[in-house]
mmCIF file of C-alpha atoms in Angstrom:
data_model
loop_
_atom_site.group_PDB
_atom_site.id
_atom_site.type_symbol
_atom_site.label_atom_id
_atom_site.label_comp_id
_atom_site.label_asym_id
_atom_site.label_seq_id
_atom_site.Cartn_x
_atom_site.Cartn_y
_atom_site.Cartn_z
ATOM 1 C CA UNK A 74 36.775 -27.560 71.012
ATOM 2 C CA UNK A 75 33.725 -24.764 71.104
ATOM 3 C CA UNK A 76 30.927 -25.315 68.938
ATOM 4 C CA UNK A 77 29.187 -22.518 67.265
ATOM 5 C CA UNK A 78 25.712 -21.672 66.728
ATOM 6 C CA UNK A 79 25.065 -21.078 63.063
ATOM 7 C CA UNK A 80 22.091 -20.241 61.532
ATOM 8 C CA UNK A 81 21.820 -22.321 57.847
ATOM 9 C CA UNK A 82 19.839 -20.941 55.318
ATOM 10 C CA UNK A 83 20.132 -21.837 51.003
ATOM 11 C CA UNK A 84 19.194 -18.830 48.606
ATOM 12 C CA UNK A 85 16.023 -20.973 45.535
ATOM 13 C CA UNK A 86 15.376 -19.123 42.498
ATOM 14 C CA UNK A 87 13.878 -21.415 39.221
ATOM 15 C CA UNK A 88 10.550 -21.246 37.879
ATOM 16 C CA UNK A 89 7.279 -19.861 38.134
ATOM 17 C CA UNK A 90 6.026 -22.727 36.123
ATOM 18 C CA UNK A 91 6.126 -26.322 36.712
ATOM 19 C CA UNK A 92 7.586 -27.236 33.528
ATOM 20 C CA UNK A 93 7.478 -29.655 31.670
ATOM 21 C CA UNK A 94 7.617 -33.073 33.660
ATOM 22 C CA UNK A 95 6.306 -34.116 36.940
ATOM 23 C CA UNK A 96 9.833 -34.618 38.069
ATOM 24 C CA UNK A 97 9.885 -30.837 38.575
ATOM 25 C CA UNK A 98 7.053 -30.363 40.451
ATOM 26 C CA UNK A 99 8.683 -33.810 42.930
ATOM 27 C CA UNK A 100 11.834 -32.227 43.077
ATOM 28 C CA UNK A 101 10.777 -29.355 44.928
ATOM 29 C CA UNK A 102 8.750 -30.770 47.016
ATOM 30 C CA UNK A 103 11.181 -32.724 47.997
ATOM 31 C CA UNK A 104 13.915 -30.600 48.218
ATOM 32 C CA UNK A 105 11.488 -27.995 51.068
ATOM 33 C CA UNK A 106 10.835 -31.280 52.578
ATOM 34 C CA UNK A 107 15.169 -31.848 53.308
ATOM 35 C CA UNK A 108 15.625 -28.477 53.716
ATOM 36 C CA UNK A 109 12.901 -27.961 56.800
ATOM 37 C CA UNK A 110 14.186 -31.620 57.837
ATOM 38 C CA UNK A 111 17.707 -30.268 58.599
ATOM 39 C CA UNK A 112 16.701 -26.971 59.120
ATOM 40 C CA UNK A 113 18.531 -25.222 56.631
ATOM 41 C CA UNK A 114 15.801 -21.468 55.853
ATOM 42 C CA UNK A 115 14.692 -21.410 52.106
ATOM 43 C CA UNK A 116 15.253 -17.690 50.967
ATOM 44 C CA UNK A 117 13.479 -17.778 47.833
ATOM 45 C CA UNK A 118 11.478 -15.536 44.915
ATOM 46 C CA UNK A 119 8.490 -15.098 47.570
ATOM 47 C CA UNK A 120 5.659 -16.181 45.149
ATOM 48 C CA UNK A 121 3.193 -18.688 45.468
ATOM 49 C CA UNK A 122 3.505 -19.981 41.495
ATOM 50 C CA UNK A 123 5.750 -22.790 40.074
ATOM 51 C CA UNK A 124 8.676 -23.868 41.325
ATOM 52 C CA UNK A 125 9.465 -21.665 43.781
ATOM 53 C CA UNK A 126 5.631 -22.225 44.926
ATOM 54 C CA UNK A 127 5.972 -25.462 45.416
ATOM 55 C CA UNK A 128 9.752 -25.314 47.191
ATOM 56 C CA UNK A 129 8.000 -22.643 50.090
ATOM 57 C CA UNK A 130 4.780 -24.005 50.390
ATOM 58 C CA UNK A 131 6.876 -27.869 51.830
ATOM 59 C CA UNK A 132 9.487 -27.035 53.613
ATOM 60 C CA UNK A 133 5.374 -24.657 55.543
ATOM 61 C CA UNK A 134 3.918 -28.348 55.323
ATOM 62 C CA UNK A 135 6.879 -29.677 56.879
ATOM 63 C CA UNK A 136 7.057 -26.988 59.880
ATOM 64 C CA UNK A 137 10.620 -26.119 57.774
ATOM 65 C CA UNK A 138 11.962 -21.259 58.293
ATOM 66 C CA UNK A 139 11.220 -19.375 54.845
ATOM 67 C CA UNK A 140 11.869 -16.132 53.630
ATOM 68 C CA UNK A 141 10.470 -14.958 50.705
ATOM 69 C CA UNK A 142 11.310 -11.413 49.056
ATOM 70 C CA UNK A 143 9.623 -10.354 45.996
ATOM 71 C CA UNK A 144 8.991 -6.746 43.697
ATOM 72 C CA UNK A 145 6.635 -5.172 43.838
ATOM 73 C CA UNK A 146 5.922 -5.318 40.522
ATOM 74 C CA UNK A 147 5.710 -8.556 40.596
ATOM 75 C CA UNK A 148 2.556 -9.346 43.927
ATOM 76 C CA UNK A 149 -0.088 -8.415 40.127
ATOM 77 C CA UNK A 150 1.504 -11.716 38.470
ATOM 78 C CA UNK A 151 2.575 -14.104 40.813
ATOM 79 C CA UNK A 152 0.560 -13.340 44.531
ATOM 80 C CA UNK A 153 1.960 -13.559 48.071
ATOM 81 C CA UNK A 154 2.488 -17.556 49.656
ATOM 82 C CA UNK A 155 0.505 -17.027 52.173
ATOM 83 C CA UNK A 156 1.640 -20.651 53.117
ATOM 84 C CA UNK A 157 5.041 -19.208 53.950
ATOM 85 C CA UNK A 158 6.918 -17.013 56.240
ATOM 86 C CA UNK A 159 8.459 -14.087 56.189
ATOM 87 C CA UNK A 160 7.621 -11.924 53.424
ATOM 88 C CA UNK A 161 10.024 -8.652 52.047
ATOM 89 C CA UNK A 162 8.394 -6.306 49.590
#
């Protein structure tokens, strides 16, 4: 059987806050690390805050691929995560 070269990506949209328990932040970091380890590109909300920011920072820290997509009106509130890869506004 011929092997097909497929690109893998996972779209994650979650809180722009960390939540009431530190377990959520730790889970976000672990998810990011696992995505990078398994060469799965992260597609997320593009911001730098909260759980989405933690996931993107973790993917980037672990040398994974990141695509952030953020609406123009949220740029002033959340800012762009400069620690991630490609950003689409």
